[in-house]
XYZ file of C-alpha atoms in Angstrom:
681
model
C 14.153 21.189 4.673
C 13.701 21.815 0.954
C 16.019 19.413 -0.854
C 15.155 17.512 -3.990
C 15.322 14.314 -1.957
C 12.899 15.615 0.627
C 10.307 17.023 -1.767
C 9.594 13.684 -3.488
C 7.116 14.352 -6.338
C 6.205 17.873 -5.163
C 9.370 19.413 -6.604
C 7.564 22.313 -8.330
C 10.581 22.863 -10.560
C 10.749 26.080 -12.637
C 8.940 25.862 -15.960
C 11.563 26.505 -18.626
C 9.432 26.220 -21.775
C 8.598 29.846 -22.568
C 5.208 29.164 -24.221
C 4.054 26.933 -21.404
C 5.289 29.392 -18.810
C 3.485 32.275 -20.489
C 0.226 30.309 -20.566
C 0.492 29.444 -16.874
C 1.427 32.976 -15.847
C -1.596 34.380 -17.649
C -4.144 32.158 -15.942
C -2.443 31.987 -12.551
C -1.884 35.692 -12.124
C -4.417 35.989 -9.334
C -6.452 33.424 -7.430
C -9.825 33.985 -5.868
C -10.523 31.620 -2.987
C -14.197 31.474 -2.054
C -14.665 29.964 1.395
C -12.576 29.656 4.533
C -12.616 25.912 5.255
C -9.370 24.315 6.393
C -8.959 22.208 3.251
C -9.473 25.305 1.080
C -6.806 27.086 3.080
C -4.497 24.096 2.550
C -5.183 24.339 -1.176
C -4.360 28.046 -1.183
C -1.209 27.399 0.839
C -0.087 24.753 -1.661
C -0.598 27.162 -4.537
C 1.379 29.840 -2.713
C 4.264 27.369 -2.409
C 4.070 25.892 -5.899
C 3.263 28.727 -8.281
C 6.101 31.129 -7.391
C 8.595 28.243 -7.620
C 7.305 27.108 -10.992
C 6.635 30.490 -12.597
C 9.070 32.809 -10.802
C 6.208 35.157 -10.142
C 4.373 36.483 -7.109
C 0.913 35.149 -6.604
C -1.959 37.451 -5.628
C -5.064 36.395 -3.690
C -8.449 37.989 -4.339
C -12.061 37.808 -3.141
C -13.569 38.745 -6.511
C -14.515 35.725 -8.646
C -15.638 37.863 -11.588
C -12.363 39.697 -12.089
C -9.992 36.843 -11.230
C -8.606 34.489 -13.858
C -8.334 31.640 -11.355
C -11.191 30.777 -8.985
C -11.457 27.952 -6.444
C -14.234 26.988 -4.055
C -16.762 24.241 -3.454
C -19.879 24.105 -5.630
C -22.116 25.602 -2.952
C -19.883 28.611 -2.400
C -19.473 29.033 -6.167
C -23.120 28.346 -7.025
C -23.697 31.801 -8.515
C -20.506 31.578 -10.540
C -21.125 28.119 -12.068
C -23.397 27.650 -15.049
C -25.860 24.756 -15.121
C -23.607 22.532 -17.215
C -20.796 22.721 -14.686
C -23.129 22.020 -11.792
C -24.655 19.083 -13.666
C -21.254 17.458 -14.126
C -20.895 17.123 -10.352
C -24.519 16.300 -9.591
C -24.239 12.506 -9.626
C -20.716 12.328 -8.208
C -19.532 11.591 -4.666
C -18.378 14.087 -2.062
C -14.744 13.893 -3.152
C -15.404 14.689 -6.828
C -13.820 17.777 -8.379
C -14.170 19.752 -11.610
C -11.393 21.558 -13.472
C -12.788 23.853 -16.152
C -10.911 26.459 -18.149
C -10.743 28.549 -21.262
C -8.277 31.250 -22.153
C -10.056 33.706 -19.865
C -10.633 31.823 -16.622
C -9.727 28.637 -14.760
C -12.188 27.248 -12.208
C -11.588 24.483 -9.679
C -14.658 23.395 -7.763
C -15.977 20.260 -6.159
C -18.632 18.656 -4.011
C -16.706 19.511 -0.818
C -13.709 21.513 0.308
C -11.495 18.427 0.275
C -12.600 17.799 -3.321
C -11.318 21.269 -4.205
C -7.997 20.424 -2.545
C -7.761 17.290 -4.717
C -8.562 19.439 -7.736
C -5.776 21.891 -6.912
C -3.319 19.037 -6.563
C -4.455 17.687 -9.922
C -3.867 21.072 -11.526
C -0.385 21.283 -10.022
C 0.306 17.760 -11.290
C -0.733 18.824 -14.803
C 1.513 21.857 -14.551
C 4.478 19.763 -13.440
C 3.794 17.610 -16.503
C 3.679 20.793 -18.656
C 0.144 20.061 -19.856
C -2.062 22.606 -21.616
C -4.392 24.066 -18.975
C -6.375 26.466 -21.206
C -8.954 23.933 -22.415
C -9.639 21.858 -19.321
C -12.886 19.978 -18.813
C -11.969 17.381 -16.204
C -14.338 15.735 -13.755
C -12.813 13.155 -11.426
C -13.902 11.218 -8.390
C -12.057 8.421 -6.581
C -13.163 4.920 -7.460
C -12.409 3.636 -3.965
C -14.157 4.923 -0.856
C -11.314 4.097 1.571
C -7.769 4.884 0.432
C -5.829 4.173 3.575
C -2.287 3.822 4.842
C -1.286 1.798 7.894
C 1.817 3.067 9.688
C 3.684 0.310 11.497
C 5.501 2.834 13.689
C 6.359 1.992 17.313
C 6.471 4.478 20.164
C 10.200 3.927 20.710
C 10.766 5.376 17.225
C 11.406 2.094 15.456
C 9.226 0.949 12.559
C 8.274 -2.677 12.088
C 9.230 -3.542 8.518
C 10.592 -0.036 8.160
C 13.407 0.468 5.674
C 13.678 4.252 5.581
C 14.973 5.303 8.961
C 12.951 5.846 12.102
C 9.462 7.151 12.799
C 8.417 10.690 11.949
C 5.729 10.417 14.649
C 7.607 9.106 17.692
C 11.066 9.436 19.178
C 12.240 7.506 22.231
C 8.752 6.935 23.682
C 7.678 10.504 23.086
C 5.706 12.170 20.327
C 7.807 14.147 17.861
C 8.003 17.702 19.140
C 8.500 19.226 15.692
C 5.580 18.094 13.557
C 6.705 19.766 10.328
C 7.480 16.427 8.735
C 4.057 15.108 9.684
C 2.474 18.093 7.942
C 4.581 17.557 4.828
C 3.713 13.862 4.848
C 0.035 14.838 4.944
C 0.646 17.114 1.940
C 2.238 14.291 -0.040
C -0.568 11.879 0.807
C -3.289 14.389 0.013
C -1.694 15.099 -3.367
C -2.367 11.500 -4.424
C -5.758 11.210 -2.761
C -5.095 9.248 0.452
C -7.990 9.882 2.855
C -7.307 7.717 5.921
C -4.320 6.751 8.058
C -3.592 4.729 11.174
C -0.508 6.073 12.910
C 0.738 3.170 15.032
C 1.754 -0.437 14.530
C -0.922 -3.136 14.350
C 1.233 -4.994 16.874
C 0.319 -2.735 19.783
C 2.813 -3.116 22.597
C 2.371 -2.057 26.206
C 3.024 1.688 26.101
C 1.111 2.159 22.835
C -1.936 0.695 24.584
C -2.085 4.030 26.435
C -2.634 5.946 23.171
C -6.382 5.738 23.848
C -6.013 7.405 27.250
C -5.682 10.999 28.436
C -1.973 10.381 28.793
C -1.466 10.665 25.032
C -4.741 11.802 23.466
C -3.800 15.528 23.528
C -0.759 14.773 21.315
C -2.787 12.517 19.039
C -5.419 15.238 18.822
C -2.760 17.563 17.392
C -1.682 14.988 14.802
C -5.321 14.364 13.855
C -5.717 18.087 13.285
C -2.776 18.122 10.867
C -4.176 15.257 8.821
C -7.701 16.712 8.941
C -6.434 19.834 7.189
C -5.493 17.631 4.249
C -8.668 15.554 4.183
C -7.152 12.533 5.936
C -9.019 10.835 8.771
C -6.995 9.435 11.663
C -7.345 5.887 13.037
C -5.512 4.103 15.848
C -4.407 0.498 16.121
C -5.595 -0.837 19.471
C -4.731 -3.682 21.793
C -7.769 -5.950 22.120
C -6.767 -6.662 25.711
C -6.716 -2.961 26.660
C -9.287 -3.318 29.487
C -6.851 -5.711 31.195
C -3.575 -4.096 30.107
C -4.656 -0.689 31.353
C -5.497 -2.289 34.692
C -9.199 -1.537 34.833
C -10.657 -5.047 34.426
C -9.544 -8.644 34.809
C -11.062 -9.740 31.482
C -11.367 -8.558 27.880
C -14.184 -10.974 27.033
C -16.195 -9.195 24.330
C -19.484 -10.607 25.648
C -18.863 -9.373 29.185
C -21.075 -6.360 29.925
C -18.348 -4.618 31.929
C -15.946 -4.949 29.005
C -18.553 -3.591 26.606
C -19.202 -0.619 28.887
C -15.464 -0.027 29.271
C -15.019 0.295 25.519
C -18.055 2.556 25.216
C -16.673 4.943 27.815
C -13.187 4.792 26.314
C -14.518 5.514 22.824
C -16.559 8.454 24.095
C -13.397 9.853 25.657
C -11.469 9.573 22.372
C -14.189 11.449 20.471
C -14.102 14.250 23.022
C -10.548 14.886 21.836
C -11.003 13.962 18.166
C -14.611 14.500 17.020
C -13.937 13.042 13.547
C -11.846 10.091 14.763
C -12.009 7.304 12.161
C -11.977 4.304 14.455
C -9.886 1.284 15.390
C -7.551 -0.974 13.420
C -7.312 -4.386 15.084
C -4.939 -7.310 14.733
C -6.284 -10.061 16.987
C -5.523 -13.731 17.587
C -2.553 -13.806 15.252
C 1.168 -14.008 15.995
C 0.683 -13.809 19.764
C -1.640 -10.800 19.680
C -4.588 -11.049 22.101
C -8.103 -11.481 20.808
C -11.521 -13.029 21.366
C -10.217 -16.606 21.010
C -8.897 -16.330 24.576
C -12.500 -16.303 25.767
C -13.822 -18.905 23.298
C -15.401 -16.135 21.226
C -14.982 -15.532 17.503
C -13.970 -12.591 15.330
C -17.547 -11.413 14.894
C -17.985 -11.277 18.681
C -14.766 -9.319 19.101
C -15.262 -6.816 16.306
C -18.962 -6.256 16.990
C -18.256 -5.313 20.587
C -15.946 -2.537 19.365
C -18.353 -1.601 16.579
C -21.133 -0.983 19.096
C -18.888 1.381 21.016
C -17.994 3.305 17.824
C -21.420 3.299 16.173
C -22.849 6.420 17.907
C -19.911 8.408 16.500
C -19.944 6.879 12.988
C -16.626 5.216 13.764
C -15.375 2.068 12.022
C -13.664 -1.132 13.119
C -11.064 -2.279 10.609
C -10.449 -5.900 11.564
C -7.439 -7.543 9.937
C -7.905 -11.048 8.543
C -4.226 -11.926 8.854
C -5.047 -14.719 11.292
C -3.305 -18.068 11.409
C -1.827 -20.414 13.983
C 1.893 -19.731 13.856
C 2.494 -22.863 15.943
C 0.781 -25.047 13.350
C 2.329 -28.281 12.109
C 3.006 -27.295 8.508
C 2.942 -30.977 7.510
C -0.683 -31.351 8.602
C -3.207 -31.006 5.760
C -5.679 -29.187 8.013
C -3.302 -26.345 8.910
C -2.192 -24.993 5.526
C -1.459 -21.354 6.309
C -2.845 -20.324 2.912
C -6.248 -21.641 3.981
C -6.359 -19.796 7.289
C -8.047 -16.464 6.507
C -10.829 -18.049 4.448
C -11.399 -20.860 6.953
C -11.611 -18.410 9.858
C -13.797 -15.738 8.298
C -15.971 -17.167 5.517
C -18.304 -18.997 7.971
C -18.919 -15.691 9.777
C -20.366 -13.870 6.751
C -23.417 -11.839 7.712
C -22.621 -11.715 11.420
C -20.517 -8.549 11.406
C -22.016 -5.167 12.273
C -22.446 -2.587 9.549
C -19.464 -0.522 10.717
C -17.010 -3.442 10.710
C -14.662 -3.707 7.718
C -12.547 -6.833 7.225
C -9.068 -6.008 5.908
C -7.780 -8.866 3.725
C -4.210 -9.171 2.428
C -3.973 -9.318 -1.364
C -2.627 -12.876 -1.218
C -3.318 -15.791 1.129
C 0.207 -15.764 2.575
C 2.166 -12.611 3.338
C 3.048 -10.076 0.603
C 5.207 -12.479 -1.398
C 6.721 -11.537 -4.748
C 4.302 -14.007 -6.345
C 1.227 -15.645 -4.874
C -2.368 -16.058 -6.013
C -5.071 -13.576 -5.098
C -6.712 -14.286 -1.748
C -9.960 -16.229 -2.302
C -11.485 -14.451 0.709
C -11.758 -11.118 -1.138
C -15.344 -10.916 -2.314
C -16.297 -14.273 -0.823
C -18.341 -12.679 1.979
C -21.177 -10.845 0.194
C -22.794 -9.707 3.445
C -19.634 -8.255 5.002
C -17.675 -5.049 4.352
C -14.185 -5.750 3.057
C -11.100 -3.852 1.984
C -7.960 -5.231 0.365
C -4.537 -4.741 1.972
C -1.337 -4.166 -0.024
C 2.164 -3.521 1.273
C 3.964 -0.443 -0.031
C 6.845 -1.286 2.306
C 8.898 -3.899 0.464
C 9.134 -6.434 3.266
C 9.538 -9.460 0.997
C 10.356 -7.576 -2.196
C 13.747 -6.052 -1.494
C 13.176 -3.801 1.518
C 13.769 -0.607 -0.473
C 17.331 -1.709 -1.081
C 16.454 -3.741 -4.157
C 14.385 -1.988 -6.801
C 10.873 -3.414 -7.081
C 8.151 -1.264 -8.634
C 4.981 -2.790 -7.215
C 2.279 -1.125 -9.325
C 2.277 -3.903 -11.989
C 1.759 -6.490 -9.241
C -1.154 -4.560 -7.745
C -2.648 -4.020 -11.197
C -2.555 -7.762 -11.745
C -4.312 -8.377 -8.434
C -7.017 -5.788 -9.131
C -7.632 -7.233 -12.602
C -8.151 -10.768 -11.263
C -11.652 -12.000 -12.088
C -12.972 -13.980 -9.127
C -16.149 -15.154 -10.938
C -17.897 -14.892 -7.547
C -20.893 -13.368 -9.326
C -19.970 -14.602 -12.754
C -17.579 -13.154 -15.299
C -16.523 -9.567 -14.618
C -16.400 -9.899 -10.831
C -12.903 -8.455 -10.600
C -11.086 -7.549 -7.414
C -11.101 -3.949 -8.635
C -14.899 -3.868 -8.750
C -15.282 -5.773 -5.478
C -13.117 -3.404 -3.436
C -14.759 -0.418 -5.138
C -18.077 -1.637 -3.704
C -19.662 -2.280 -7.096
C -20.350 -6.010 -6.686
C -21.876 -6.623 -3.265
C -22.813 -2.980 -2.617
C -21.781 -3.072 1.033
C -21.737 0.188 2.935
C -17.943 0.382 3.237
C -15.094 -0.872 1.062
C -11.733 0.201 -0.268
C -7.985 -0.299 -0.129
C -5.375 -0.142 2.632
C -1.611 -0.560 2.530
C 1.389 -0.658 4.826
C 3.355 2.579 4.463
C 7.004 2.690 3.409
C 8.240 5.994 4.862
C 10.590 6.981 7.665
C 12.755 9.905 8.701
C 15.397 9.407 6.003
C 15.712 12.702 4.167
C 14.279 11.146 1.018
C 11.459 9.482 3.024
C 11.765 6.010 1.461
C 15.422 4.997 1.790
C 15.758 4.291 -1.905
C 14.700 7.340 -3.894
C 13.104 5.118 -6.523
C 10.892 3.521 -3.843
C 8.978 6.811 -3.751
C 7.302 5.559 -6.937
C 5.490 2.862 -4.949
C 3.991 5.347 -2.483
C 3.004 7.721 -5.272
C 1.661 4.862 -7.363
C -0.372 3.434 -4.505
C -2.249 6.698 -4.074
C -2.826 7.236 -7.778
C -3.923 3.632 -8.345
C -6.396 3.612 -5.479
C -7.892 6.864 -6.759
C -8.058 5.628 -10.361
C -7.322 1.925 -10.965
C -7.700 2.478 -14.720
C -4.310 4.227 -14.792
C -1.635 1.990 -16.282
C 1.676 1.169 -14.647
C 3.340 3.125 -17.437
C 1.194 6.219 -16.930
C 1.851 6.248 -13.201
C 5.591 5.770 -13.728
C 5.746 8.605 -16.266
C 3.855 10.955 -13.936
C 6.113 10.199 -10.996
C 9.369 10.480 -12.945
C 8.448 13.779 -14.591
C 7.410 15.348 -11.304
C 10.402 13.963 -9.415
C 13.267 14.297 -11.897
C 12.080 16.809 -14.491
C 11.577 16.790 -18.244
C 14.810 15.207 -19.544
C 13.597 12.548 -21.995
C 16.542 10.220 -21.463
C 15.948 10.270 -17.701
C 12.245 9.602 -18.242
C 12.793 6.712 -20.654
C 15.564 5.084 -18.628
C 13.876 5.188 -15.228
C 10.561 4.098 -16.731
C 12.237 1.041 -18.244
C 13.969 0.273 -14.948
C 10.734 0.523 -12.988
C 8.592 -1.497 -15.366
C 11.037 -4.419 -15.402
C 11.919 -4.342 -11.707
C 9.262 -6.734 -10.362
C 10.139 -9.429 -12.902
C 13.856 -8.980 -12.199
C 13.364 -9.353 -8.453
C 11.229 -12.452 -8.964
C 13.826 -13.960 -11.309
C 16.619 -14.081 -8.734
C 14.495 -14.891 -5.680
C 11.630 -17.378 -5.201
C 10.627 -19.247 -8.392
C 7.237 -20.295 -9.778
C 5.152 -19.069 -6.842
C 6.847 -21.136 -4.171
C 7.533 -18.061 -2.007
C 9.542 -17.414 1.131
C 13.060 -18.927 1.273
C 14.165 -15.724 3.034
C 16.157 -15.201 6.209
C 13.763 -15.706 9.159
C 12.896 -12.563 11.095
C 14.949 -10.327 8.818
C 13.123 -11.280 5.598
C 16.009 -10.106 3.402
C 18.474 -12.377 1.670
C 18.139 -16.099 0.956
C 17.581 -18.897 3.417
C 16.056 -21.695 1.414
C 14.715 -23.601 4.398
C 13.977 -20.370 6.243
C 10.424 -20.846 7.431
C 10.056 -18.789 10.598
C 8.785 -21.740 12.594
C 11.249 -24.229 11.087
C 10.501 -27.159 13.385
C 7.466 -27.731 11.182
C 9.463 -27.963 7.947
C 9.690 -25.573 5.000
C 7.300 -23.770 2.715
C 8.632 -25.370 -0.468
C 8.635 -29.076 0.481
C 11.689 -29.733 -1.684
C 13.136 -33.236 -1.470
C 15.300 -35.417 -3.706
C 12.398 -36.048 -6.072
C 10.690 -32.695 -6.464
C 9.497 -29.341 -5.133
C 6.275 -27.468 -4.413
C 3.214 -27.573 -2.167
C 0.344 -29.902 -2.995
C -2.781 -27.820 -2.424
C -5.092 -29.886 -4.615
C -8.386 -31.231 -3.328
C -7.541 -34.847 -4.138
C -4.140 -35.316 -2.497
C -3.199 -31.991 -0.932
C -4.485 -29.397 1.501
C -7.659 -28.728 -0.469
C -6.868 -25.025 -0.698
C -7.889 -24.896 -4.387
C -11.505 -25.498 -3.294
C -11.641 -22.003 -1.812
C -11.756 -20.525 -5.347
C -14.751 -20.232 -7.649
C -14.803 -21.942 -11.000
C -13.023 -21.814 -13.360
C -10.084 -20.978 -11.047
C -10.709 -23.972 -8.820
C -10.279 -26.345 -11.741
C -7.428 -24.371 -13.294
C -5.368 -24.237 -10.109
C -6.184 -27.847 -9.246
C -5.115 -29.172 -12.659
C -1.390 -29.616 -13.200
C -1.839 -29.089 -16.932
C -3.802 -25.833 -16.573
C -2.197 -24.001 -13.646
C -0.106 -21.009 -14.816
C 3.647 -21.633 -14.681
C 4.229 -18.680 -12.373
C 2.019 -20.302 -9.702
C 2.868 -23.951 -10.351
C 4.801 -24.611 -7.143
C 2.256 -22.775 -5.008
C -0.372 -25.363 -5.939
C 1.538 -28.531 -6.888
C 4.471 -30.705 -5.867
C 6.226 -31.763 -9.074
C 9.422 -33.557 -10.145
C 12.416 -31.390 -10.999
C 12.207 -32.577 -14.612
C 8.549 -31.593 -14.946
C 8.212 -29.582 -18.163
C 6.696 -26.124 -17.910
C 4.488 -24.561 -20.567
C 7.570 -22.566 -21.550
C 9.213 -25.844 -22.612
C 11.807 -25.766 -19.829
C 12.028 -28.166 -16.938
C 11.410 -26.802 -13.452
C 15.044 -27.238 -12.457
C 16.335 -25.550 -15.608
C 13.907 -22.692 -15.082
C 15.326 -22.231 -11.582
C 18.898 -22.180 -12.879
C 18.150 -19.884 -15.816
C 16.052 -17.291 -14.024
C 18.551 -16.911 -11.217
C 21.384 -16.328 -13.640
C 19.188 -14.000 -15.677
C 18.066 -12.016 -12.637
C 21.656 -11.320 -11.627
C 22.516 -10.201 -15.154
C 19.437 -7.995 -15.250
C 20.578 -6.197 -12.090
C 23.921 -5.593 -13.807
C 21.836 -4.050 -16.587
C 20.000 -1.810 -14.127
C 23.325 -0.510 -12.839
C 24.499 0.189 -16.382
C 21.273 2.041 -17.146
C 21.494 4.133 -13.999
C 25.162 4.974 -14.505
C 24.232 6.364 -17.905
C 22.285 9.105 -16.103
C 25.217 10.307 -13.983
C 25.288 13.709 -15.711
C 21.515 14.180 -15.721
C 20.567 13.694 -12.053
C 21.743 15.628 -9.010
C 24.602 13.970 -7.173
C 22.755 13.131 -3.945
C 19.926 11.251 -5.585
C 22.200 9.633 -8.140
C 24.548 8.273 -5.479
C 21.637 7.100 -3.315
C 20.210 4.927 -6.082
C 23.628 3.784 -7.273
C 24.474 2.565 -3.781
C 21.179 0.668 -3.528
C 21.680 -0.978 -6.912
C 25.157 -2.136 -5.940
C 23.712 -3.694 -2.786
C 20.982 -5.254 -4.900
C 23.630 -6.871 -7.107
C 25.248 -8.449 -4.044
C 21.846 -9.719 -2.944
C 21.066 -11.115 -6.397
C 24.391 -12.947 -6.461
C 23.741 -14.469 -3.051
C 20.263 -15.606 -4.110
C 21.568 -16.990 -7.404
C 24.362 -18.983 -5.857
C 22.473 -20.302 -2.855
C 19.285 -21.244 -4.724
C 21.066 -22.913 -7.610
C 23.471 -24.780 -5.333
C 20.680 -25.957 -3.049
C 18.543 -27.358 -5.831
C 21.485 -28.844 -7.701
C 22.404 -30.771 -4.557
C 18.776 -31.750 -3.942
C 18.109 -32.901 -7.494
C 21.526 -33.984 -8.719
C 20.574 -32.561 -12.122
C 23.263 -30.399 -13.776
C 22.648 -27.139 -15.611
C 22.179 -27.945 -19.299
C 24.301 -24.918 -20.228
C 27.266 -26.264 -18.287
C 27.529 -23.329 -15.890
C 29.369 -24.153 -12.701
C 27.062 -24.740 -9.764
C 28.731 -25.690 -6.519
C-alpha cells in the first residue's frame, strides 16, 4: 500500500525546485554505510525508499568513506573519519544523540549509537522534505526525554478501546496479524519522530490477553518485538496483576506471598528467553474493576515492587499507572473527590518504590479533558521515578471526527511551573529528569492509530501523532513549528495549503473547547461513548454530576475552606491562586469553584453569558473551518480532501448538538435569558 493517505508524513514527494534538487542529487549520489547493525540497515533501507522518490535518481551504496559524498555510521565505526571537533560535539551527549555535518563536498551522519544514526537519517529526510539547504549542516541533537512511549489500547479480538481509526493492526479475531507489513511501517513512522518504547496491548487486560506472557503467544510477540527493535523501539506488555490466579497456577496473587513472587520471577525469565531486550510491564491495578494489591490489603508499592524484583535481573521496568480511583465513590462526599485520588493514593508512598518502578501520571487529575489543571502529583514524589501520560487518541476531544490539534494543550502542560523546588520547576524539566534526578523519567501517551488506510481516521489527526513524537524529542519546538513541519511533509509545498491548514490546526483546540465544556467544568459527555453532549452524563450517575449545576449556580467547590480541599495538593502560589475566587484563571473557574450564574468573569462577562456566547461562537467557528477547507478543494488530492470534509461536516453536527443542549440546559436551570436575544429553547 503506497497511497498518500497511508504514507502520512513520509510522503517523500518529488523535489520540483531545480536548484534544491541539484544540490540534493550532488550530495546523495552515493552513500557509504559503515557498520551492519540492524538500525543502520533500517536507515539505509529508508534512504533507498526516500531518495529515488524525491530525486528521481538511483541510489548507490558504497563501502568507501573517503570517496563517498554521503557517509553514515556510529562514532566508533567512523572514528578514523571524524575529526576531533566532530567527536567532541557528541562527547557529552546521551546514547541517542546524532550529528549531521556537511559542506559542499561531503555529508556525514553519525551518532553515539546505531539508533542515533537512524534518528539522524530521519532528520535529514525531514529537512529534505522541507526543502532545506543541506550543504552547510552542523546539527547536534539529542532527545530531551529518556522515555518517549506509546501505549496501544488494542484488544486481542481486534477492537481498540478508545480507538477511532478502525481496528487493530496487531490482532484480528483473537489471532495475531499474519501480515505484519503494517506493523513494520508503523515502526518506521514512530522511529521517524523519535519514539523509543511501545506497549502493544490494552491496559485493561482481559482473559485471553493474560496469556500473552505465556508460550502460547510469546513466539508471535517475539516477532513483533524484533520489528520494533529494528527501529530502536523497545517492546512492553500490559499485564493482568492477577495472572498467577487467572492462568490457573495459584489461588492468590498476593504480592507478599513467596509463591506469587517466585511465579513472577519464573514467568519473567521465560519472557526474556524469547525477548532478551524486553522493556517490562505496564500495569493498571485497582482501578475500574482491574485487579490489584488492594485485594490483599497491600498497597501500590507492594504490588509494583514485587514485579520490579522479578524484572530487575534483566534491567526491565515496571510502569505503574496512577489512574486509580474508586469508581463507586459517592461524588457528593468531600473525601472522595476523584480529582484528589491519584495524589492521595500515591504521595504517601514516596520513597518506597524500587528503582526500576516508574509511576505513569495522567497530565490532569481527571481524565484527558479538554481543559483541566495539571496534575499536582507530577513532581510531588521526589524519591520516585515518574513519567507523564498524554492521550493522542481524542477520547474526550472529538474522537478524530472533530478537529482538535493537541500540541498547544500539551505545550501548556509542559510549561506549567509547579514551584515544587521553587520557580522554574516546570513539568517539562520534571519529566526530563532535570529536577529530582531520578534514574528513569519521560513521557507516555495513548496511541491514536488503527487499520484505516490513513491510520488515524481523520487525516488531520495525523498531526497529533507526529506532534507527540516531535514534542517529546524536543519540547522547545513551538506548536507552529510542528504544524508547519507536518503539513509540508504531508501535503507538499503549496503555500495556501500550508497557511490554511496551519490556521485550522492552531485554532482547533479553542474551537472544540468553545462548543463543549466551559470554564474547566469538564465531562458532560455521553456516558460510555464519550462523544456528544449529555450534560448530566457522569458515568456513575447515581452519585450526581461532575458540574454540580443547580438553580443558583454551577461548578465544583474544591477549596480548602468549604470544598473538597483539592487545592491543597498544589504548591504555592498555585494553592492560593486556585483557592481564591478572585485569582483563579477564568478557564479553570468551574473546576475549582461553585459560583452563581451571574458571577462576573475577568473577561467582564457573566458565567451564563460566557456559556451562551462560546457555544454559539464554537458552532460558527466550525462553519469557518469548513469554509477554509473547501477553499483547498483544487489543491489537495480527492481522497484526503473528501475524508477531512466529511469529518468537518460531522463536527458541525456535533457542535450544533452541543450548542443547543448546553444552552438550553443552563437557560432552564438559571432562568436567565441570552442578553443578545438569541432564541434558546
